[in-house]
Coordinates of C-alpha atoms in Angstrom, one line a residue:
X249 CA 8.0 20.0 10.2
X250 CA 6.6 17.9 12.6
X251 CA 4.0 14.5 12.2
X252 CA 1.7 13.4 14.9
X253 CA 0.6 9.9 13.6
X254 CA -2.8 8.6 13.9
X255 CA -2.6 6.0 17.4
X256 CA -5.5 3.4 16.4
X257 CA -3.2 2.2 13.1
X258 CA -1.8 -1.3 13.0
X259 CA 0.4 -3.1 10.6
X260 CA -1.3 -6.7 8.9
X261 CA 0.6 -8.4 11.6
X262 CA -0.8 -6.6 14.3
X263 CA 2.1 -4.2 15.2
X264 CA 1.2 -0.9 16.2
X265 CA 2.5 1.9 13.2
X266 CA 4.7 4.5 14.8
X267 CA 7.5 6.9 14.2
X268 CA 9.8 4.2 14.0
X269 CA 8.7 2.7 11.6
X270 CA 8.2 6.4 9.6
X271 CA 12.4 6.9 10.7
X272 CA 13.2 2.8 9.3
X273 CA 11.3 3.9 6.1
X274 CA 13.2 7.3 5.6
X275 CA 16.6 5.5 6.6
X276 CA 15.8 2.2 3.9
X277 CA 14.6 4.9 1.1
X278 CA 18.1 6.0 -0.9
X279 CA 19.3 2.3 -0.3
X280 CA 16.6 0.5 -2.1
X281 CA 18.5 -2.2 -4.3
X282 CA 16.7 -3.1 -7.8
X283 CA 14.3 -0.8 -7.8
X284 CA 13.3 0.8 -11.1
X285 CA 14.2 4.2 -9.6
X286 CA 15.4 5.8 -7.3
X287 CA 13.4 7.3 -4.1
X288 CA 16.2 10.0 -3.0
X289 CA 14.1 12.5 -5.1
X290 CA 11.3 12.3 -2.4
X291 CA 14.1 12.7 0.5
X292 CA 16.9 14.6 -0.6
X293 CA 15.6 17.8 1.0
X294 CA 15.5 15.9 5.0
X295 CA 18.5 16.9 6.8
X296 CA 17.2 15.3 9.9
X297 CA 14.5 13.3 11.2
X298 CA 14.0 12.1 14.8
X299 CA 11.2 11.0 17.1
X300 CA 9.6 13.2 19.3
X301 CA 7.7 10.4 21.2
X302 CA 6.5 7.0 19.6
X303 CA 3.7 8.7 17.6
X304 CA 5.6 12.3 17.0
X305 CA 8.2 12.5 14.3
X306 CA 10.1 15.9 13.7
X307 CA 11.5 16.5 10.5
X308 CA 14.4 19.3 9.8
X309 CA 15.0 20.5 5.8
X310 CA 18.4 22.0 4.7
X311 CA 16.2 25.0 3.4
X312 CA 12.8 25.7 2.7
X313 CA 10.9 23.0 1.5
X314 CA 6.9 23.7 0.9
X315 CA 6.7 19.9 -1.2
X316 CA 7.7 17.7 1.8
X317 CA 4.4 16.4 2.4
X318 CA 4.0 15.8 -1.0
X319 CA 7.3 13.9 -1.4
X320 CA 6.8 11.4 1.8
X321 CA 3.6 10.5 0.3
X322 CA 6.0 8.6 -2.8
X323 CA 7.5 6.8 0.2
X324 CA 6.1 3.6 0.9
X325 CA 6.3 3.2 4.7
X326 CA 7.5 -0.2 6.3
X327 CA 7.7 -1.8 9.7
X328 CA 10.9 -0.9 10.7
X329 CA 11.6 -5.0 11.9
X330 CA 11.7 -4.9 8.3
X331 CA 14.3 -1.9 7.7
X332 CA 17.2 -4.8 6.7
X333 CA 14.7 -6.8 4.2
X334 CA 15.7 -7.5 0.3
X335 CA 13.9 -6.6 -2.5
X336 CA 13.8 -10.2 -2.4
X337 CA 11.6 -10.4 1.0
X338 CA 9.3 -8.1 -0.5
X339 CA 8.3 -9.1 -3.8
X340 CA 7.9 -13.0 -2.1
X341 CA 5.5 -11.7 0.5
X342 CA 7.8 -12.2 3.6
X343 CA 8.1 -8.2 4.1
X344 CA 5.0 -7.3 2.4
X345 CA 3.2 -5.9 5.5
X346 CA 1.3 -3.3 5.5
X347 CA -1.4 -0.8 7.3
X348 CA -4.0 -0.1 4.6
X349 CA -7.5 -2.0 3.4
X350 CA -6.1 -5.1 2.2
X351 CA -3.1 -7.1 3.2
X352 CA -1.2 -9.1 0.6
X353 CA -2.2 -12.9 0.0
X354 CA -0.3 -14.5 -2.8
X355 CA 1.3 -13.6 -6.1
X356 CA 2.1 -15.7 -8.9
X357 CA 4.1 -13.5 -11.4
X358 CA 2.4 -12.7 -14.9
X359 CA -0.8 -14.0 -13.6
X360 CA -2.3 -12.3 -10.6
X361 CA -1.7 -10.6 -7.4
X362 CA -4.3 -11.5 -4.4
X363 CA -5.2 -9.1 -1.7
X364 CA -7.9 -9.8 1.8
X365 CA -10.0 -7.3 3.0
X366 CA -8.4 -6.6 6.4
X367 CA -10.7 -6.3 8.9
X368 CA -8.8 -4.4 11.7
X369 CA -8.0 -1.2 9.3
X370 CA -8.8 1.8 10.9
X371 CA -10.6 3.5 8.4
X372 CA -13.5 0.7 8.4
X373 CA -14.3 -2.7 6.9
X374 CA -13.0 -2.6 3.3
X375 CA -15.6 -2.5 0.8
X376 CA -14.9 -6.0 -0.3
X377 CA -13.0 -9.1 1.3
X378 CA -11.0 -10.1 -1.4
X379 CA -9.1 -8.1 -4.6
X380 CA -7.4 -9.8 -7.3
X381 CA -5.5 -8.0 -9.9
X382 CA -4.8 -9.5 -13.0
X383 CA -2.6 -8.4 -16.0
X384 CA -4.1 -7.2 -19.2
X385 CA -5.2 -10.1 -21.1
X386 CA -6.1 -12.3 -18.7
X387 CA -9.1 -14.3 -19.6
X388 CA -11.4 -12.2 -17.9
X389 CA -15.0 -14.6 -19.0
X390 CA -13.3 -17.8 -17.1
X391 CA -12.7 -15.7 -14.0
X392 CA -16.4 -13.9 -13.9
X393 CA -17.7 -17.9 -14.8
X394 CA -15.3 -18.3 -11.8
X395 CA -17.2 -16.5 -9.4
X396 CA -14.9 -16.0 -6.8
X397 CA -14.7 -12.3 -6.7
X398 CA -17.1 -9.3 -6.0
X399 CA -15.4 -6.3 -8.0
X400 CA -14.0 -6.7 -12.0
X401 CA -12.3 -3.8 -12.8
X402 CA -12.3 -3.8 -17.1
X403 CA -11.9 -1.5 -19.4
X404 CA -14.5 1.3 -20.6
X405 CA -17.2 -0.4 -22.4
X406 CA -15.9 -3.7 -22.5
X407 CA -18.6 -4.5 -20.3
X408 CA -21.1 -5.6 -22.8
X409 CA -18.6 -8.2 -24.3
X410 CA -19.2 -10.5 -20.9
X411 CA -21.5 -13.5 -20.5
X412 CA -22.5 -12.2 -16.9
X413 CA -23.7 -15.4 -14.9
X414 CA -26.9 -15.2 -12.7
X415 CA -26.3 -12.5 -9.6
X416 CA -24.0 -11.0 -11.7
X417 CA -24.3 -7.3 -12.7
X418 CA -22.2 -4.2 -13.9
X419 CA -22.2 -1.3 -12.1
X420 CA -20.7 2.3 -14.0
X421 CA -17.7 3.8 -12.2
X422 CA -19.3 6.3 -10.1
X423 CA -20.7 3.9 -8.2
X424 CA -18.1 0.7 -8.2
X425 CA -16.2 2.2 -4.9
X426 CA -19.0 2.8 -2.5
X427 CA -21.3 0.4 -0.5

């Protein structure tokens, strides 16, 4: 199998993404320590994985293996100056850097997770600037009266049971996602 990565992607902290990082993340995979299970399913089938050039990665099965693709797509790819960090590192922040939409901003456990729109993805300017995600039974009402938001995610047909403020509207599913 062989991976030519996309050249115009960047990490959150401004890193270019490259093979690499793809070889750290393949390496840091079976040795994950706390996690709730275990990621060797996705990579038992590599034998060997190498880099071609800084934006090629080659990737040799033990046999035929048509669900590779598939698989890496379970693996959550890191910057490999993070291939050494704890769970630890992670869940604080410290190591949670990343390539997509929206770059982590804060956590505060059983309350909500923060994310900013980040600017420099290479698929576009993200749909919103900011994405909070809250767990179930969070007070949603105080947060809308909050205002500090531009997408609520609730459940199907709650909708009707908020006191939307001024400027404030619900919009059905199909068009939530798109600007």
């Amino acid at each position: 199998w062989e991976f030519v990565l996309r050249r115009d992607v960047r990490f959150h902290d401004g890193s270019p993404f490259t093979a690499a990082d793809v070889l750290a993340s393949l390496r840091r995979a079976p040795e994950v320590r706390n996690s709730p299970a275990s990621f060797v399913l996705y990579t038992r089938a590599i034998e060997r994985a190498e880099a071609v050039d800084p934006f090629t990665l080659r990737i040799r099965t033990a046999g035929p293996w048509p669900l590779l693709a598939h698989d890496l797509c379970a693996v959550s790819i890191i910057a490999h100056a993070f291939e050494g960090a704890t769970t630890a590192d992670f869940t604080s922040g410290r190591a949670m850097i990343g390539t997509g939409p929206f770059r982590f901003r804060s956590w505060v456990p059983g309350e909500e997770i923060v994310l900013e729109g980040n600017e420099q993805w290479w698929g576009g300017k993200p749909i919103t600037g900011k994405v909070a995600v809250w767990p179930r039974g969070a007070d949603i009402q105080e947060r809308v009266n909050e205002g500090s938001f531009d997408v609520v995610d609730i459940a199907s047909g709650s909708s009707g049971l908020l006191n939307l403020p001024d400027g404030l509207s619900v919009a059905d599913e199909a068009r939530a996602g798109h600007a």
